[in-house]
Short mmCIF file of C-alpha atoms in Angstrom, two decimals:
data_model
loop_
_atom_site.label_atom_id
_atom_site.label_comp_id
_atom_site.label_asym_id
_atom_site.label_seq_id
_atom_site.Cartn_x
_atom_site.Cartn_y
_atom_site.Cartn_z
CA MET A 1 93.63 97.27 81.32
CA ALA A 2 94.83 100.12 79.05
CA GLU A 3 95.37 99.52 75.35
CA GLN A 4 98.95 100.73 75.66
CA GLU A 5 99.61 98.00 78.21
CA TYR A 6 98.20 95.43 75.82
CA THR A 7 100.64 96.66 73.19
CA GLU A 8 103.53 96.55 75.66
CA CYS A 9 102.49 93.01 76.55
CA LEU A 10 102.27 92.02 72.90
CA LEU A 11 105.78 93.31 72.43
CA GLY A 12 106.93 91.12 75.31
CA PHE A 13 107.87 93.75 77.90
CA LYS A 14 106.57 91.95 80.97
CA TYR A 15 103.65 90.15 82.64
CA HIS A 16 100.50 92.29 82.90
CA GLU A 17 97.68 91.50 85.28
CA GLY A 18 94.45 91.09 83.36
CA CYS A 19 96.06 90.09 80.08
CA PRO A 20 94.62 86.72 78.97
CA GLY A 21 97.84 85.61 77.28
CA CYS A 22 100.02 86.56 80.22
CA GLU A 23 97.67 84.98 82.74
CA VAL A 24 97.57 81.68 80.88
CA ASP A 25 101.37 81.56 80.68
CA GLN A 26 101.74 82.57 84.30
CA MET A 27 99.30 79.90 85.53
CA LYS A 28 101.05 77.19 83.52
CA ARG A 29 104.43 78.19 84.95
CA LEU A 30 103.18 78.42 88.54
CA ARG A 31 101.53 74.99 88.39
CA ARG A 32 104.86 73.37 87.62
CA GLY A 33 107.17 72.13 90.34
CA TYR A 34 110.84 71.37 89.71
CA PRO A 35 111.21 71.51 85.91
CA PHE A 36 112.52 67.98 85.26
CA TRP A 37 110.74 67.64 81.90
CA GLU A 38 111.86 71.06 80.68
CA LEU A 39 115.41 70.40 81.86
CA PHE A 40 115.51 67.08 80.01
CA SER A 41 114.06 68.61 76.82
CA VAL A 42 116.53 71.48 76.71
CA TRP A 43 119.43 69.22 77.62
CA ILE A 44 118.99 66.60 74.90
CA ILE A 45 118.20 69.15 72.16
CA VAL A 46 121.33 71.19 72.89
CA LEU A 47 123.38 68.00 73.22
CA CYS A 48 122.12 66.82 69.83
CA SER A 49 123.16 70.13 68.25
CA THR A 50 126.56 70.18 69.91
CA LEU A 51 127.81 66.60 69.55
CA PRO A 52 128.79 66.91 65.85
CA ILE A 53 130.67 70.19 66.36
CA SER A 54 133.79 68.64 67.85
CA SER A 55 133.24 64.88 67.43
CA LEU A 56 135.74 64.91 64.57
CA PHE A 57 138.65 66.34 66.56
CA PRO A 58 140.12 63.02 67.82
CA PHE A 59 140.17 61.51 64.32
CA VAL A 60 140.51 64.53 62.00
CA TYR A 61 144.32 64.19 62.23
CA PHE A 62 144.06 60.65 60.81
CA MET A 63 141.25 61.58 58.39
CA ILE A 64 143.38 64.27 56.75
CA ASP A 65 146.25 61.80 56.57
CA ASP A 66 143.95 59.29 54.81
CA PHE A 67 142.81 61.93 52.32
CA ASP A 68 146.49 62.22 51.33
CA ILE A 69 146.23 65.97 50.87
CA ALA A 70 149.00 67.00 53.31
CA LYS A 71 152.48 66.77 51.77
CA LYS A 72 154.24 66.55 55.16
CA GLU A 73 153.16 65.31 58.58
CA GLU A 74 153.60 68.81 60.01
CA ASP A 75 150.98 70.13 57.52
CA ILE A 76 148.15 67.90 58.75
CA GLY A 77 147.11 70.44 61.41
CA PHE A 78 146.78 73.12 58.72
CA TYR A 79 144.16 71.17 56.73
CA ALA A 80 142.47 69.86 59.88
CA GLY A 81 141.76 73.45 60.92
CA PHE A 82 139.74 74.13 57.76
CA VAL A 83 137.60 71.02 58.18
CA GLY A 84 137.02 72.01 61.81
CA CYS A 85 136.05 75.63 61.04
CA SER A 86 133.71 74.97 58.09
CA PHE A 87 130.83 74.12 60.45
CA MET A 88 131.08 77.48 62.18
CA VAL A 89 131.40 79.39 58.89
CA GLY A 90 128.05 77.95 57.85
CA ARG A 91 126.50 78.77 61.22
CA ALA A 92 127.85 82.33 61.14
CA LEU A 93 126.12 82.99 57.81
CA THR A 94 122.69 81.81 58.96
CA SER A 95 122.36 82.35 62.73
CA VAL A 96 120.62 85.75 62.52
CA ILE A 97 118.21 84.37 59.92
CA TRP A 98 117.29 81.45 62.16
CA GLY A 99 116.86 83.84 65.10
CA LEU A 100 114.42 86.00 63.10
CA VAL A 101 112.55 82.90 61.93
CA ALA A 102 112.26 81.77 65.57
CA ASP A 103 110.81 85.16 66.58
CA ARG A 104 108.38 85.18 63.64
CA TYR A 105 107.25 81.56 63.35
CA GLY A 106 108.21 80.09 66.72
CA ARG A 107 111.07 78.27 68.43
CA LYS A 108 109.85 74.76 67.62
CA PRO A 109 110.19 74.80 63.78
CA VAL A 110 113.80 75.99 64.05
CA ILE A 111 114.56 73.31 66.63
CA LEU A 112 113.12 70.58 64.39
CA ILE A 113 115.05 71.77 61.32
CA GLY A 114 118.27 71.91 63.36
CA THR A 115 118.00 68.39 64.75
CA ALA A 116 116.97 66.96 61.36
CA SER A 117 120.00 68.59 59.70
CA VAL A 118 122.30 66.65 62.02
CA VAL A 119 120.71 63.40 60.84
CA VAL A 120 121.37 64.19 57.18
CA PHE A 121 124.64 66.10 56.97
CA ASN A 122 126.54 64.45 59.81
CA THR A 123 125.87 61.08 58.18
CA LEU A 124 127.20 62.39 54.86
CA PHE A 125 130.30 63.74 56.59
CA GLY A 126 131.09 60.25 57.90
CA LEU A 127 130.95 59.00 54.29
CA SER A 128 133.33 61.70 52.97
CA LEU A 129 135.55 60.49 50.16
CA ASN A 130 137.92 63.47 50.08
CA PHE A 131 138.90 66.71 51.78
CA TRP A 132 136.40 68.91 49.92
CA MET A 133 133.43 66.62 50.58
CA ALA A 134 134.29 66.79 54.27
CA VAL A 135 134.45 70.60 54.18
CA ILE A 136 131.16 70.99 52.24
CA THR A 137 129.13 68.59 54.40
CA ARG A 138 130.38 70.30 57.56
CA PHE A 139 129.49 73.69 56.10
CA CYS A 140 125.94 72.53 55.29
CA LEU A 141 125.59 71.04 58.76
CA GLY A 142 126.46 74.39 60.31
CA SER A 143 124.19 76.33 57.94
CA PHE A 144 121.05 74.39 58.86
CA ASN A 145 121.86 73.85 62.52
CA GLY A 146 120.61 77.19 63.86
CA LEU A 147 118.80 76.03 66.97
CA VAL A 148 121.20 77.02 69.74
CA GLY A 149 120.02 80.65 69.79
CA PRO A 150 116.30 79.76 69.79
CA ILE A 151 116.79 77.00 72.37
CA LYS A 152 118.19 79.58 74.81
CA ALA A 153 115.05 81.68 74.31
CA TYR A 154 112.97 78.50 74.70
CA ALA A 155 114.75 77.64 77.97
CA VAL A 156 114.18 81.09 79.46
CA GLU A 157 110.51 81.07 78.44
CA THR A 158 109.67 77.61 79.72
CA PHE A 159 111.38 77.78 83.14
CA ARG A 160 109.93 79.63 86.14
CA ASP A 161 111.76 82.74 87.34
CA GLU A 162 113.52 81.00 90.24
CA TYR A 163 114.94 78.44 87.79
CA GLN A 164 116.30 80.92 85.20
CA GLY A 165 119.88 80.23 86.29
CA LEU A 166 119.23 76.51 85.97
CA ALA A 167 117.67 77.02 82.53
CA LEU A 168 120.74 78.66 81.03
CA SER A 169 123.05 76.43 83.03
CA ALA A 170 121.29 73.49 81.35
CA VAL A 171 122.04 75.02 77.93
CA SER A 172 125.71 75.65 78.65
CA THR A 173 126.11 72.32 80.47
CA ALA A 174 124.70 70.38 77.54
CA TRP A 175 126.80 72.52 75.20
CA GLY A 176 129.97 71.91 77.22
CA ILE A 177 129.30 68.21 77.63
CA GLY A 178 128.51 67.90 73.93
CA LEU A 179 131.88 69.48 73.10
CA ILE A 180 133.50 66.84 75.33
CA ILE A 181 131.37 63.73 74.77
CA GLY A 182 131.35 64.36 71.00
CA PRO A 183 135.13 63.91 70.79
CA ALA A 184 134.87 60.96 73.20
CA ILE A 185 132.45 59.25 70.79
CA GLY A 186 134.74 60.12 67.91
CA GLY A 187 137.75 58.75 69.75
CA PHE A 188 136.18 55.47 70.83
CA LEU A 189 134.33 54.68 67.58
CA ALA A 190 136.60 55.97 64.81
CA GLN A 191 138.50 53.32 62.83
CA PRO A 192 136.44 50.49 64.35
CA ALA A 193 137.90 47.84 62.02
CA THR A 194 141.33 48.67 63.44
CA GLN A 195 140.31 49.19 67.07
CA TYR A 196 137.81 46.34 67.28
CA PRO A 197 138.73 43.83 64.52
CA SER A 198 136.67 41.06 66.14
CA LEU A 199 133.49 43.14 65.73
CA PHE A 200 134.08 45.04 62.49
CA SER A 201 135.54 43.64 59.28
CA GLN A 202 137.82 45.63 56.98
CA ASP A 203 135.42 44.72 54.15
CA SER A 204 132.38 46.18 55.92
CA ILE A 205 131.12 49.75 55.45
CA PHE A 206 132.88 50.66 58.70
CA GLY A 207 136.15 49.34 57.31
CA LYS A 208 135.78 51.20 54.00
CA PHE A 209 134.64 54.37 55.78
CA PRO A 210 136.65 54.31 59.04
CA TYR A 211 135.07 57.52 60.41
CA PHE A 212 131.43 56.67 59.62
CA LEU A 213 130.55 54.83 62.86
CA PRO A 214 130.86 57.83 65.26
CA CYS A 215 128.93 60.00 62.78
CA PHE A 216 126.22 57.35 62.42
CA VAL A 217 125.80 57.02 66.20
CA ILE A 218 125.41 60.79 66.60
CA SER A 219 123.02 60.97 63.64
CA PHE A 220 120.87 58.16 65.08
CA PHE A 221 120.70 60.02 68.40
CA ALA A 222 119.69 63.17 66.48
CA PHE A 223 116.94 61.18 64.74
CA LEU A 224 115.50 60.14 68.13
CA VAL A 225 115.70 63.74 69.39
CA THR A 226 113.90 64.97 66.26
CA ILE A 227 111.04 62.54 66.92
CA PHE A 228 110.96 63.61 70.59
CA SER A 229 110.91 67.31 69.63
CA LEU A 230 107.65 66.88 67.77
CA TRP A 231 105.95 66.85 71.19
CA ILE A 232 107.62 69.83 72.84
CA PRO A 233 105.40 72.91 73.33
CA GLU A 234 105.80 76.17 71.43
CA THR A 235 106.85 78.90 73.86
CA LEU A 236 106.65 82.03 71.71
CA HIS A 237 104.26 84.24 73.69
CA ASN A 238 101.08 84.76 71.64
CA HIS A 239 98.41 86.87 73.32
CA LYS A 240 94.67 86.58 72.89
CA PHE A 241 92.41 89.60 73.26
CA ASP A 242 88.79 90.00 74.28
CA ASP A 243 86.29 90.92 71.57
CA ASP A 244 85.88 94.44 72.94
CA GLN A 245 89.65 94.98 72.93
CA SER A 246 90.86 93.26 69.82
CA PHE A 247 94.36 93.52 68.47
CA ASP A 248 93.05 95.60 65.58
CA ALA A 249 91.74 98.17 68.06
CA VAL A 250 95.10 98.32 69.76
CA LYS A 251 96.93 98.47 66.45
CA ASP A 252 94.81 101.35 65.21
CA ASP A 253 95.25 103.42 68.37
CA PRO A 254 97.75 106.30 67.70
CA GLU A 255 99.21 106.17 71.20
CA SER A 256 99.76 102.43 70.95
CA ASN A 257 101.37 102.84 67.56
CA LYS A 258 103.90 105.23 69.09
CA VAL A 259 104.84 102.61 71.65
CA ALA A 260 105.24 99.96 68.96
CA GLU A 261 107.19 102.29 66.69
CA LYS A 262 109.48 103.36 69.49
CA ASN A 263 110.32 99.77 70.35
CA GLU A 264 110.79 98.73 66.75
CA LYS A 265 113.42 101.44 66.45
CA SER A 266 115.23 100.38 69.60
CA SER A 267 118.15 98.59 67.99
CA LEU A 268 119.69 95.59 69.68
CA LEU A 269 123.06 96.81 68.43
CA LYS A 270 122.72 99.88 70.71
CA ASN A 271 121.97 97.72 73.75
CA TRP A 272 125.39 97.85 75.42
CA PRO A 273 124.65 95.31 78.19
CA LEU A 274 123.72 92.87 75.42
CA MET A 275 126.56 93.72 73.05
CA SER A 276 129.26 93.76 75.74
CA SER A 277 128.18 90.32 77.00
CA ILE A 278 128.15 89.00 73.41
CA ILE A 279 131.70 90.28 72.84
CA VAL A 280 132.96 88.60 76.02
CA TYR A 281 131.04 85.46 75.05
CA CYS A 282 132.75 85.49 71.63
CA ILE A 283 136.25 85.79 73.11
CA PHE A 284 135.64 82.85 75.45
CA SER A 285 134.04 80.85 72.60
CA LEU A 286 137.01 81.46 70.29
CA HIS A 287 139.34 80.30 73.04
CA ASN A 288 137.26 77.20 73.87
CA MET A 289 136.96 76.07 70.25
CA ALA A 290 140.67 76.59 69.60
CA TYR A 291 141.46 74.70 72.80
CA SER A 292 139.21 71.77 71.79
CA GLU A 293 141.01 71.35 68.48
CA ILE A 294 144.49 71.89 69.91
CA PHE A 295 143.95 69.43 72.78
CA SER A 296 143.15 66.58 70.37
CA LEU A 297 145.94 67.49 67.92
CA TRP A 298 148.40 67.81 70.81
CA ALA A 299 147.32 64.50 72.34
CA ASN A 300 147.50 62.68 68.96
CA SER A 301 150.82 64.14 67.81
CA PRO A 302 154.12 62.27 68.35
CA ARG A 303 156.33 62.80 71.40
CA LYS A 304 159.08 64.26 69.22
CA PHE A 305 156.77 67.22 68.48
CA GLY A 306 155.85 67.75 72.15
CA GLY A 307 152.62 65.73 71.98
CA LEU A 308 151.38 62.76 74.02
CA ALA A 309 151.29 60.13 71.21
CA TYR A 310 147.75 59.17 72.32
CA THR A 311 145.45 57.02 70.20
CA THR A 312 141.89 58.13 69.38
CA ALA A 313 140.64 55.81 72.13
CA ASP A 314 143.01 57.41 74.68
CA VAL A 315 141.71 60.86 73.79
CA GLY A 316 138.15 59.56 74.02
CA SER A 317 138.80 58.27 77.56
CA VAL A 318 140.14 61.62 78.75
CA LEU A 319 137.22 63.52 77.29
CA ALA A 320 134.63 61.08 78.65
CA ILE A 321 135.99 61.60 82.18
CA SER A 322 135.97 65.36 81.62
CA GLY A 323 132.35 65.22 80.48
CA PHE A 324 131.29 63.38 83.63
CA GLY A 325 133.12 65.87 85.84
CA LEU A 326 131.52 68.80 84.02
CA LEU A 327 128.04 67.29 84.37
CA VAL A 328 128.45 66.82 88.13
CA PHE A 329 129.75 70.37 88.62
CA GLN A 330 127.12 72.16 86.54
CA LEU A 331 124.15 70.30 87.95
CA ALA A 332 125.33 70.29 91.58
CA LEU A 333 127.36 73.45 92.09
CA TYR A 334 127.00 76.07 89.35
CA SER A 335 123.45 77.18 90.21
CA TYR A 336 124.46 77.63 93.86
CA ALA A 337 127.56 79.66 92.93
CA GLU A 338 125.63 81.85 90.48
CA ARG A 339 122.89 82.66 93.02
CA ASN A 340 125.41 83.67 95.68
CA LEU A 341 128.08 85.42 93.60
CA GLY A 342 126.30 86.45 90.41
CA PRO A 343 127.20 85.46 86.82
CA ILE A 344 129.94 88.08 86.35
CA ILE A 345 131.94 87.10 89.45
CA VAL A 346 131.65 83.38 88.63
CA THR A 347 132.78 84.01 85.05
CA ARG A 348 135.72 86.09 86.23
CA ILE A 349 136.92 83.58 88.85
CA CYS A 350 136.61 80.61 86.49
CA GLY A 351 138.48 82.46 83.74
CA ILE A 352 141.39 83.21 86.07
CA LEU A 353 141.54 79.61 87.30
CA ALA A 354 141.49 78.35 83.70
CA LEU A 355 144.58 80.49 82.98
CA VAL A 356 146.45 78.70 85.77
CA VAL A 357 145.41 75.23 84.61
CA LEU A 358 146.29 75.85 80.96
CA SER A 359 149.76 77.03 81.93
CA THR A 360 150.57 73.53 83.19
CA TYR A 361 149.98 71.74 79.86
CA PRO A 362 153.54 72.01 78.46
CA LEU A 363 154.80 70.53 81.73
CA ILE A 364 152.29 67.67 81.56
CA ALA A 365 153.76 66.61 78.20
CA LYS A 366 157.03 65.81 79.97
CA LEU A 367 155.36 63.20 82.21
CA SER A 368 154.74 59.53 81.45
CA GLY A 369 152.91 56.51 82.79
CA VAL A 370 150.42 56.89 85.65
CA ALA A 371 151.58 60.44 86.42
CA LEU A 372 150.73 61.50 82.87
CA THR A 373 147.29 59.85 82.99
CA VAL A 374 146.37 61.47 86.32
CA ALA A 375 147.70 64.89 85.31
CA VAL A 376 145.99 64.97 81.90
CA ASN A 377 142.63 63.86 83.27
CA SER A 378 142.73 66.27 86.21
CA ALA A 379 143.75 69.22 84.06
CA SER A 380 141.15 68.38 81.40
CA VAL A 381 138.31 68.14 83.94
CA ALA A 382 139.28 71.43 85.58
CA LYS A 383 139.77 73.27 82.29
CA ASN A 384 136.43 72.17 80.87
CA VAL A 385 134.54 72.98 84.09
CA PHE A 386 135.98 76.48 84.16
CA SER A 387 135.39 77.07 80.44
CA SER A 388 131.76 75.93 80.61
CA SER A 389 131.14 78.20 83.61
CA THR A 390 132.40 81.27 81.75
CA ILE A 391 130.00 80.51 78.88
CA THR A 392 127.05 80.00 81.25
CA GLY A 393 127.64 83.39 82.87
CA THR A 394 127.58 85.21 79.55
CA PHE A 395 124.42 83.28 78.51
CA ILE A 396 122.64 84.62 81.58
CA LEU A 397 123.78 88.19 80.97
CA GLN A 398 122.64 88.12 77.33
CA ASN A 399 119.13 86.88 78.10
CA ARG A 400 118.67 89.37 80.95
CA ALA A 401 119.55 92.23 78.62
CA VAL A 402 116.56 91.91 76.25
CA ARG A 403 112.78 91.49 76.21
CA GLN A 404 111.13 88.20 75.31
CA ASP A 405 110.24 89.21 71.76
CA GLN A 406 113.89 90.10 71.12
CA ARG A 407 115.49 86.95 72.49
CA GLY A 408 115.46 85.01 69.24
CA ALA A 409 117.07 87.88 67.31
CA ALA A 410 119.48 88.66 70.17
CA ASN A 411 120.58 85.05 70.39
CA GLY A 412 120.85 85.00 66.60
CA ILE A 413 123.28 87.94 66.75
CA ALA A 414 125.20 86.18 69.52
CA MET A 415 125.34 82.94 67.55
CA THR A 416 126.52 84.74 64.39
CA ALA A 417 129.31 86.54 66.23
CA MET A 418 130.21 83.40 68.18
CA SER A 419 130.20 81.28 65.02
CA ILE A 420 132.60 83.68 63.30
CA CYS A 421 134.94 83.42 66.29
CA LYS A 422 134.54 79.66 66.44
CA ALA A 423 135.26 79.44 62.72
CA ILE A 424 138.45 81.43 63.27
CA GLY A 425 139.34 79.29 66.31
CA PRO A 426 139.94 75.87 64.68
CA ALA A 427 141.46 77.35 61.52
CA ALA A 428 143.88 79.53 63.49
CA ALA A 429 144.55 76.73 65.97
CA GLY A 430 145.42 74.30 63.17
CA ILE A 431 147.75 76.80 61.49
CA ILE A 432 149.46 77.78 64.75
CA PHE A 433 149.81 74.17 65.85
CA SER A 434 151.33 73.19 62.51
CA TRP A 435 153.73 76.16 62.75
CA SER A 436 154.71 75.32 66.33
CA GLU A 437 155.71 71.78 65.38
CA LYS A 438 158.23 73.26 62.95
CA ARG A 439 159.96 75.38 65.63
CA GLN A 440 161.06 72.76 68.15
CA ASP A 441 164.47 74.38 68.57
CA ALA A 442 163.31 78.00 68.93
CA SER A 443 164.84 79.97 71.82
CA PHE A 444 161.53 81.60 72.83
CA LEU A 445 158.61 79.28 73.72
CA PRO A 446 159.66 76.33 71.52
CA GLY A 447 157.15 73.86 70.09
CA THR A 448 153.74 73.57 71.72
CA GLN A 449 154.69 76.01 74.48
CA MET A 450 153.88 78.78 72.01
CA VAL A 451 150.45 77.27 71.29
CA PHE A 452 149.41 77.23 74.95
CA PHE A 453 150.86 80.70 75.50
CA ILE A 454 148.68 82.10 72.69
CA LEU A 455 145.62 80.32 74.11
CA ASN A 456 146.30 81.95 77.47
CA VAL A 457 146.64 85.40 75.89
CA VAL A 458 143.15 85.06 74.33
CA LEU A 459 141.71 83.79 77.61
CA ALA A 460 143.32 86.62 79.58
CA LEU A 461 141.74 89.13 77.17
CA GLY A 462 138.32 87.63 77.87
CA VAL A 463 138.87 87.85 81.64
CA LEU A 464 139.92 91.51 81.41
CA MET A 465 136.73 92.29 79.48
CA THR A 466 134.59 91.07 82.39
CA PHE A 467 135.56 94.19 84.37
CA LYS A 468 133.91 97.60 84.19
CA PRO A 469 133.58 99.82 82.26
CA PHE A 470 133.56 97.29 79.40
CA LEU A 471 131.04 94.74 80.65
CA ALA A 472 127.68 96.23 81.64
CA GLU A 473 124.93 94.36 83.46
CA THR A 474 121.24 95.15 83.01
CA GLN A 475 119.73 96.63 86.16
CA HIS A 476 116.36 95.19 87.20
#
């Protein structure tokens, strides 16, 4: 095998016959059957990272009210947006760093740091005494929780080629379910002394800190995942060379150096298939995060403001049903659809269908009783299934656009850009929602109609970007 090929292999271009490192990896992958263990590992790690992101949404309305920082009821959404976005601000500032660390030192250390950070900072968030403590603990949680980019690289590297769609579907499924089950946990377990007075006393820690129980449950789950993650394998591809063809010999060869230098200079920012998929991913992520916050605020807000007047438990029930529906769809149907239609077509179709579903929300608010329950649950399941599918498609496109040794950095760039958009999402959503509640008598799109119209405009922009010439797919 030529020294240049060894260098290409070291840089992660592709599998080379005769390379000891490649052959070991290839044999391990071929010996595996259906990747149940890998699927489970990826699923619970991503779920652990995602649960705290939106678990606060069902109770943040009441948390801000308890902090007594909002002067009027209509201002609660404004402050809620800043608590919601602080997590993503922290993640935006550190995602590229964590991606580079994952490429340099391995995926596993970043995964362990990310899961451990949930244990510490999510617990502290549940014990927040004021608005600023809530903002700071959420910011720290986002800053240290940089595992979502590396876990995508880990998933691609640990699954066999025929299961690549399943690998990234597992990431987006766990991500989507985490964004739904997190709020469900928050809804069911917040204010336990009020919701379940026979189990929790007002004088207990859960009575004094009414939002600690959902945070504690998620942190305990993260603790178990951290212990579990100690046994996952490292997947960063490290090659071993024979004595007569050592790495030093390859490194000192002028021709090999040219190959290495050329690839070091190939900037990820000039990789248009990667960058275009990241931009589309960011638009959909901004929309999804804004939707998650608005749905809970809309469901919690009074009927006089166009809301549903739901309790935290009611919101939790809706989101739990949505999570189950999403799980069934992603595990049973998405992989089949992606293999037959391709990720771009699936993303495009699901985006268009999500536009239709979201347009019905202002009409749903006019219903009551059983009709309201059925309509809200059906719309929520459909919307979350379609949203998760758009994210999965862009995941696949991003990872196909780069070599293995670039995946950590590429996913770090994606996570930074996505985190900025997701930081904007809740903040903008809270401000727009608060503004909409003050314009109930407007002649054009009064009240929450304006909120859902703006959400649809952002979603429509994302759908348009899935068409050529904007979105480019890597040719294999």
